[in-house]
CSV table of C-alpha atoms and ligand atoms in Angstrom, one decimal:
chain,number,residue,atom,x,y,z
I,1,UNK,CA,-24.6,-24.9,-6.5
I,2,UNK,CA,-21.3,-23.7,-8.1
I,3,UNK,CA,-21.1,-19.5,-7.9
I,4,UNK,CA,-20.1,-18.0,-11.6
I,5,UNK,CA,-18.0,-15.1,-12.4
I,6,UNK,CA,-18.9,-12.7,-15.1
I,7,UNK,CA,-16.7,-10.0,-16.4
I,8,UNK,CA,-18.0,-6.5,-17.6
I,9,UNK,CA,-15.5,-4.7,-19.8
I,10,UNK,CA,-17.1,-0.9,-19.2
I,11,UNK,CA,-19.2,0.8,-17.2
I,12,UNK,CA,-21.0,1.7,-20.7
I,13,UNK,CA,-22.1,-2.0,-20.3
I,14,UNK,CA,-23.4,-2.4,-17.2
I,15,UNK,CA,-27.1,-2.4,-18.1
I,16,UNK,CA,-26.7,-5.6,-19.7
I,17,UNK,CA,-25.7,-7.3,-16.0
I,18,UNK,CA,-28.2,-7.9,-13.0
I,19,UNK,CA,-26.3,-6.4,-10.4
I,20,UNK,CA,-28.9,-7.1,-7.4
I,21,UNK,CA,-27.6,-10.8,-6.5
I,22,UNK,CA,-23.9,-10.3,-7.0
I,23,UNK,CA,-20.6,-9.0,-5.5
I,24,UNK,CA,-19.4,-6.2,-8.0
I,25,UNK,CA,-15.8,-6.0,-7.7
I,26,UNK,CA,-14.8,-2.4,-9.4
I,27,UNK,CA,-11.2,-2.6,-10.6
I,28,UNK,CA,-9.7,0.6,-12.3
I,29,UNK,CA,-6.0,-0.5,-12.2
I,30,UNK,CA,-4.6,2.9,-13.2
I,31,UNK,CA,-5.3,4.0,-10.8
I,32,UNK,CA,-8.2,5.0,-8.7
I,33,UNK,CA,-8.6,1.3,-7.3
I,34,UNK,CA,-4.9,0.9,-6.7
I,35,UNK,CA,-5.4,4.6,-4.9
I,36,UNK,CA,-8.1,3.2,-2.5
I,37,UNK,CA,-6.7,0.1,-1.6
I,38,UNK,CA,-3.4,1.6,-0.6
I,39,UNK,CA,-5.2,4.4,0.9
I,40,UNK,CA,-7.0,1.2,3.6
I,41,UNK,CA,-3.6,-0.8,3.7
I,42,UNK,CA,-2.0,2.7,5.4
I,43,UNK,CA,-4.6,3.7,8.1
I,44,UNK,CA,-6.8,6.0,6.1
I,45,UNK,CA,-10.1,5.6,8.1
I,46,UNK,CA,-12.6,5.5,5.0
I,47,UNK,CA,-13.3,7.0,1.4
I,48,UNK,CA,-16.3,8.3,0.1
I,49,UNK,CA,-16.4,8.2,-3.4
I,50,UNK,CA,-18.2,10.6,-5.8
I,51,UNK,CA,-18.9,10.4,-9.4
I,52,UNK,CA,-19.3,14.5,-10.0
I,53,UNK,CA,-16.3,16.7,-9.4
I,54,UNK,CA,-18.3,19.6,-7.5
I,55,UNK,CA,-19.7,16.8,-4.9
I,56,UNK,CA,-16.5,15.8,-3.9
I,57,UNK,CA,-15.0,19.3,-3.8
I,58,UNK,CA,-18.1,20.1,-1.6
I,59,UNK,CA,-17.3,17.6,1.4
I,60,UNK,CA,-13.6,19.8,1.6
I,61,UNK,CA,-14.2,20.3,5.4
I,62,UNK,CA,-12.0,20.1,8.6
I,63,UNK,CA,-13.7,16.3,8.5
I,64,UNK,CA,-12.4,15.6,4.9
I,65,UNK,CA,-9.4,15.5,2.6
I,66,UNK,CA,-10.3,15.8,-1.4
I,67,UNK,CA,-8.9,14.1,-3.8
I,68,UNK,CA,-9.9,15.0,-7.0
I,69,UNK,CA,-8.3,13.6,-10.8
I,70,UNK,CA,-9.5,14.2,-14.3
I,71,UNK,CA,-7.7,13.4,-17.3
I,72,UNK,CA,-5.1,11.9,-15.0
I,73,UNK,CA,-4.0,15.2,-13.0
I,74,UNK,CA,-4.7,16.4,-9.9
I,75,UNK,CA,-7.4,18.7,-9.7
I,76,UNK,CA,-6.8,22.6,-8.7
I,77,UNK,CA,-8.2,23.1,-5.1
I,78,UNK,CA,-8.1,19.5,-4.4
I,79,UNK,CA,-5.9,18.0,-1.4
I,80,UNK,CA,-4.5,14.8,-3.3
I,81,UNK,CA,-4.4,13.8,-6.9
I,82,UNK,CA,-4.7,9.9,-8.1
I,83,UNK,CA,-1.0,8.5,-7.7
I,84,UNK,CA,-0.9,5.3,-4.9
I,85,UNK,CA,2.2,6.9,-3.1
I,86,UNK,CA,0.3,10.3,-1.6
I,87,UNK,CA,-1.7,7.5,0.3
I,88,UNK,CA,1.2,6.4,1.8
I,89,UNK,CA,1.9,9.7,3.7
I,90,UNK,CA,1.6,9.5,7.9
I,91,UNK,CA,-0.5,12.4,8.4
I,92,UNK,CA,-3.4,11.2,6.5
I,93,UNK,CA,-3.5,8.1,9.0
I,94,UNK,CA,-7.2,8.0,10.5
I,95,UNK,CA,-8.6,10.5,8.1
I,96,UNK,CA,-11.5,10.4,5.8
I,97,UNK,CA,-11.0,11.5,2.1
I,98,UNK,CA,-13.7,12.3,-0.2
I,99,UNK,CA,-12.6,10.8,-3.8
I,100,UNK,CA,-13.2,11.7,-7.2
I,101,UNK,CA,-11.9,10.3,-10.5
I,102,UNK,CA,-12.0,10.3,-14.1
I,103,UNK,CA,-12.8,6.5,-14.4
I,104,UNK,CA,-12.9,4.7,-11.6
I,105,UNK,CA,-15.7,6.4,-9.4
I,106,UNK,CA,-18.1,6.1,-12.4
I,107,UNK,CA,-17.6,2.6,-12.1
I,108,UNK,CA,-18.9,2.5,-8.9
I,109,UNK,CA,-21.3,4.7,-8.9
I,110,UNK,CA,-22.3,2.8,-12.1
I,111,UNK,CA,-22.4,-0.4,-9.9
I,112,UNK,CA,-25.2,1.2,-7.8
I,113,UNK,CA,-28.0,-1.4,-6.4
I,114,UNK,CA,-25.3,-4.7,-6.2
I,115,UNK,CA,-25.2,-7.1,-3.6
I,116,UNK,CA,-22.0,-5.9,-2.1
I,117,UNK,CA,-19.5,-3.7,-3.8
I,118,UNK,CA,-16.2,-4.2,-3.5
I,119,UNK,CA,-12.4,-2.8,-4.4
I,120,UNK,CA,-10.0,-5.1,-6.4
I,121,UNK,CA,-6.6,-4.3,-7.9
I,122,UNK,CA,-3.4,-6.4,-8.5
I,123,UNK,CA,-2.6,-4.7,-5.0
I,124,UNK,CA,-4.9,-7.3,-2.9
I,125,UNK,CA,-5.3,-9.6,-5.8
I,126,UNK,CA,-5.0,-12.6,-3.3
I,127,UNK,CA,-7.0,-10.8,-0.6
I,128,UNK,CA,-9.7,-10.1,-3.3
I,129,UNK,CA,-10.0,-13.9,-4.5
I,130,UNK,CA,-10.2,-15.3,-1.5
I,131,UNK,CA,-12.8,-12.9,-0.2
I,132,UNK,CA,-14.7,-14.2,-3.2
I,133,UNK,CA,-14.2,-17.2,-2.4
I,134,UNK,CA,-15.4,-17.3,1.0
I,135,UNK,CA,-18.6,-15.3,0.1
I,136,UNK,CA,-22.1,-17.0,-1.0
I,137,UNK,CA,-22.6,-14.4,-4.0
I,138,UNK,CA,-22.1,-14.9,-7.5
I,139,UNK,CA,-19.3,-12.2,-8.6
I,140,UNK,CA,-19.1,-9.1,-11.5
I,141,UNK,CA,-16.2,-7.6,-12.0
I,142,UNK,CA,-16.5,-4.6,-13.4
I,143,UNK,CA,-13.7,-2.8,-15.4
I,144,UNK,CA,-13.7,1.0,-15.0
I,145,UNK,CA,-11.9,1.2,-18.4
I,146,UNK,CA,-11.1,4.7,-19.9
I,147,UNK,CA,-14.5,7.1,-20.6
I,148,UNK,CA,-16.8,4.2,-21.5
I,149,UNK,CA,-13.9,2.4,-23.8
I,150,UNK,CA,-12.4,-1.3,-22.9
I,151,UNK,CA,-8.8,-1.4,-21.7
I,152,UNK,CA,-5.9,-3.6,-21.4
I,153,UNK,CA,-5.1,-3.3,-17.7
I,154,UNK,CA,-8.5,-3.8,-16.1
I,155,UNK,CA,-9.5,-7.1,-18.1
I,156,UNK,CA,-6.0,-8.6,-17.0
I,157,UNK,CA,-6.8,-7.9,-13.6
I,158,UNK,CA,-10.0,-9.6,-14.7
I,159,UNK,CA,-8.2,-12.2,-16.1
I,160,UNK,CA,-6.0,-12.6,-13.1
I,161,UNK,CA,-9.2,-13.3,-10.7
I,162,UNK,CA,-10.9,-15.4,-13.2
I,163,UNK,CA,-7.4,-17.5,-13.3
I,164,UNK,CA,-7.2,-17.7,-9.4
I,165,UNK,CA,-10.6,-19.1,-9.2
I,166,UNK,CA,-10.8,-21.5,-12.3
I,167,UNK,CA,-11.5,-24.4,-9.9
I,168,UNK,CA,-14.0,-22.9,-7.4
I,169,UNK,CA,-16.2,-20.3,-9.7
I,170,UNK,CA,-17.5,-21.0,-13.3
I,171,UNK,CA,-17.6,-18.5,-16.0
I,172,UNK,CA,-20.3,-16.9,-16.5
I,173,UNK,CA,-20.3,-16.6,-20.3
I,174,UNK,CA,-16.8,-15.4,-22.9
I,175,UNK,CA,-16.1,-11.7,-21.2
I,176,UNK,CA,-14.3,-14.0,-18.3
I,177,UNK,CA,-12.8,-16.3,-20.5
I,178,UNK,CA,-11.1,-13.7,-22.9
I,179,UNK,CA,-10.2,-11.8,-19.6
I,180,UNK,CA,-8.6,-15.1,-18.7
I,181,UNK,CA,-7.0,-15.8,-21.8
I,182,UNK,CA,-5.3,-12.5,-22.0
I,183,UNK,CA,-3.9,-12.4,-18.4
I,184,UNK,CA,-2.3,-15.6,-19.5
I,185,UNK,CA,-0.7,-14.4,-22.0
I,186,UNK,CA,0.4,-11.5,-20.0
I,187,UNK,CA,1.3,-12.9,-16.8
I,188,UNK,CA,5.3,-13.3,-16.9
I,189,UNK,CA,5.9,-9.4,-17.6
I,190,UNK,CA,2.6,-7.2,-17.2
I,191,UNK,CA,4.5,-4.2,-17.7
I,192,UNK,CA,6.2,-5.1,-21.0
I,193,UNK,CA,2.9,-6.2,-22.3
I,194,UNK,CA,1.1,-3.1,-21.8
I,195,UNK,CA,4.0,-1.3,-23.1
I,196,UNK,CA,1.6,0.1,-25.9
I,197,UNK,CA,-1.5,0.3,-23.9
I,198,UNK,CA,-3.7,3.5,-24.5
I,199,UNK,CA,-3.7,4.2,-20.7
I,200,UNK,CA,0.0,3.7,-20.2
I,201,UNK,CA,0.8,6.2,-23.2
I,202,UNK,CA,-1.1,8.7,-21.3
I,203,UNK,CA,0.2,8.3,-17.9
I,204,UNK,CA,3.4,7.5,-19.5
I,205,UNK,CA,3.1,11.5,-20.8
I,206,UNK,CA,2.9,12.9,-17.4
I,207,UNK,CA,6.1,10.8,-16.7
I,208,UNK,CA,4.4,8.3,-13.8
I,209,UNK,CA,5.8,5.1,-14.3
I,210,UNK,CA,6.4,5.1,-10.7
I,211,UNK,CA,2.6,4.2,-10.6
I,212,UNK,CA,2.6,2.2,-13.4
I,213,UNK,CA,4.8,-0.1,-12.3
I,214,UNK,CA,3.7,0.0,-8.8
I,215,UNK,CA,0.1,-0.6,-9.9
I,216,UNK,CA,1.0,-3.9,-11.4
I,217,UNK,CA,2.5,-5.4,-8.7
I,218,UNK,CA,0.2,-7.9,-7.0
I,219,UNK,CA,-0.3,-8.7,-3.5
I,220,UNK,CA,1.1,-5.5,-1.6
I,221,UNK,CA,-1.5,-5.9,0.9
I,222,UNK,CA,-4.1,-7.9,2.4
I,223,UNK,CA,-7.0,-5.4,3.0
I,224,UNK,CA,-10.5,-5.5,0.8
I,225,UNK,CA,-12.1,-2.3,0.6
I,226,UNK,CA,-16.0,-2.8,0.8
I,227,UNK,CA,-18.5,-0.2,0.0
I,228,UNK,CA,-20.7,0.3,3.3
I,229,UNK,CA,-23.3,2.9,3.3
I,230,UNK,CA,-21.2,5.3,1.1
I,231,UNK,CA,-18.3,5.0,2.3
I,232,UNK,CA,-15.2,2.4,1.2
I,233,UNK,CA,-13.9,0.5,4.5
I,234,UNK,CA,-11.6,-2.7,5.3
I,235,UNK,CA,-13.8,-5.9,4.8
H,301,LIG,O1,-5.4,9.1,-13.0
H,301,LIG,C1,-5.6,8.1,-13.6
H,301,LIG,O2,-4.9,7.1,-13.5
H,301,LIG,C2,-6.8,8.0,-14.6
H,301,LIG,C3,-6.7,9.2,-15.5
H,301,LIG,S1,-7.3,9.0,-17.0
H,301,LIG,O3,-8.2,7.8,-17.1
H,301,LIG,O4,-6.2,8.7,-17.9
H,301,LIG,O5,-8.0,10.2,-17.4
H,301,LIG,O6,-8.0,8.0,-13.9
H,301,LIG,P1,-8.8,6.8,-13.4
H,301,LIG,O7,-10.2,7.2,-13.0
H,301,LIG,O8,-8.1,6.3,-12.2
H,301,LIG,O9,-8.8,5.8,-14.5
């Protein structure tokens, strides 16, 4: 039987989707999800995500790092704010890091009781699809958006799966196919498309286009992150 794809466009929707059956793949392209699967790609041993602010800040230990955004800024007392390139950094090779965001942890947390949970951004857009493609499980992607409200960047990464696997894994109803439709549209210059995007104004504000760029670009690395008892991990 042919697996489907279905596309949820927030978290603030998710009670309309059976999660039980399916492979959730959270995307929250600026810029938790780009955060975590850099974070894998360079040697950080695992991340355990939290939805509330004072659990993450709890786990601050000689065992954990924190990172901690809201409102897309680092938050006081935290080790590490939401921007892909303090992933990068050497000493945080083998380490575990207990993560917090404004969006993007909801989204997982949100995602509770799925199949199999898993990390997508354009970062290990190729690893992510064929992942997907090699599983048994019909897939929801579910977009992290901004406080409940639909965005641009997340349904074109939508989009951008949904394109990928067009011949393999059916749509599951028209969330996927606008996701797919849009992406299209967007493809040759992601950037200049989401010029005006709400989320880009407000990262644009606390002057990281570094990120924004960065975030965009697909296939970095080949590493899924994968939600296993609590804690994110290479596939
Ligand atoms: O830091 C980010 O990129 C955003 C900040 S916000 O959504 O603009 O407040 O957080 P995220 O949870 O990664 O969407």
């Amino acid at each position: 039987m042919t697996k489907t794809i279905d596309v949820c466009l927030s978290p603030e929707l998710m009670h309309l989707y059976n999660v039980h059956d399916r492979t959730v793949v959270v995307v929250d392209i600026f810029r938790a999800t780009s955060c975590m699967t850099t974070a894998l790609a360079h040697g950080i041993h695992s991340i355990k995500p939290f939805a509330r602010l004072e659990d993450c800040i709890a786990m601050k230990s000689d065992e954990y790092y924190t990172a901690g955004e809201r409102d897309g800024k680092k938050v006081e007392g935290c080790d590490l704010g939401n921007s892909p390139f303090e992933y990068m950094e050497d000493y945080l090779k083998g380490k575990k890091i207990a993560f917090t965001t404004t969006n993007g942890t909801q989204a997982i947390a949100k995602s509770e009781g799925a199949r199999e949970i898993i990390i997508g951004s354009f970062l290990n857009l190729s690893a992510v699809a064929n992942y997907l493609l090699d599983g048994a499980n019909n897939v929801l992607v579910v977009c992290a958006g901004w406080k409940g409200k639909v965005n641009q960047e997340d349904t074109l990464f939508a989009g951008a799966l949904v394109e990928i696997l067009k011949e393999h894994i059916e749509p599951d109803c028209d969330a996927p196919v606008m996701a797919q439709h849009l992406y299209n549209q967007a493809k040759t210059d992601m950037m200049h498309f989401l010029k005006d995007a709400s989320h880009v104004r407000r990262l644009a504000k606390l002057n990281i286009y570094k990120d924004i760029s960065f975030c965009l670009t697909p296939d970095q690395y080949d590493v899924v992150p994968v939600l296993k008892d609590g804690f994110l991990v290479k596939a």
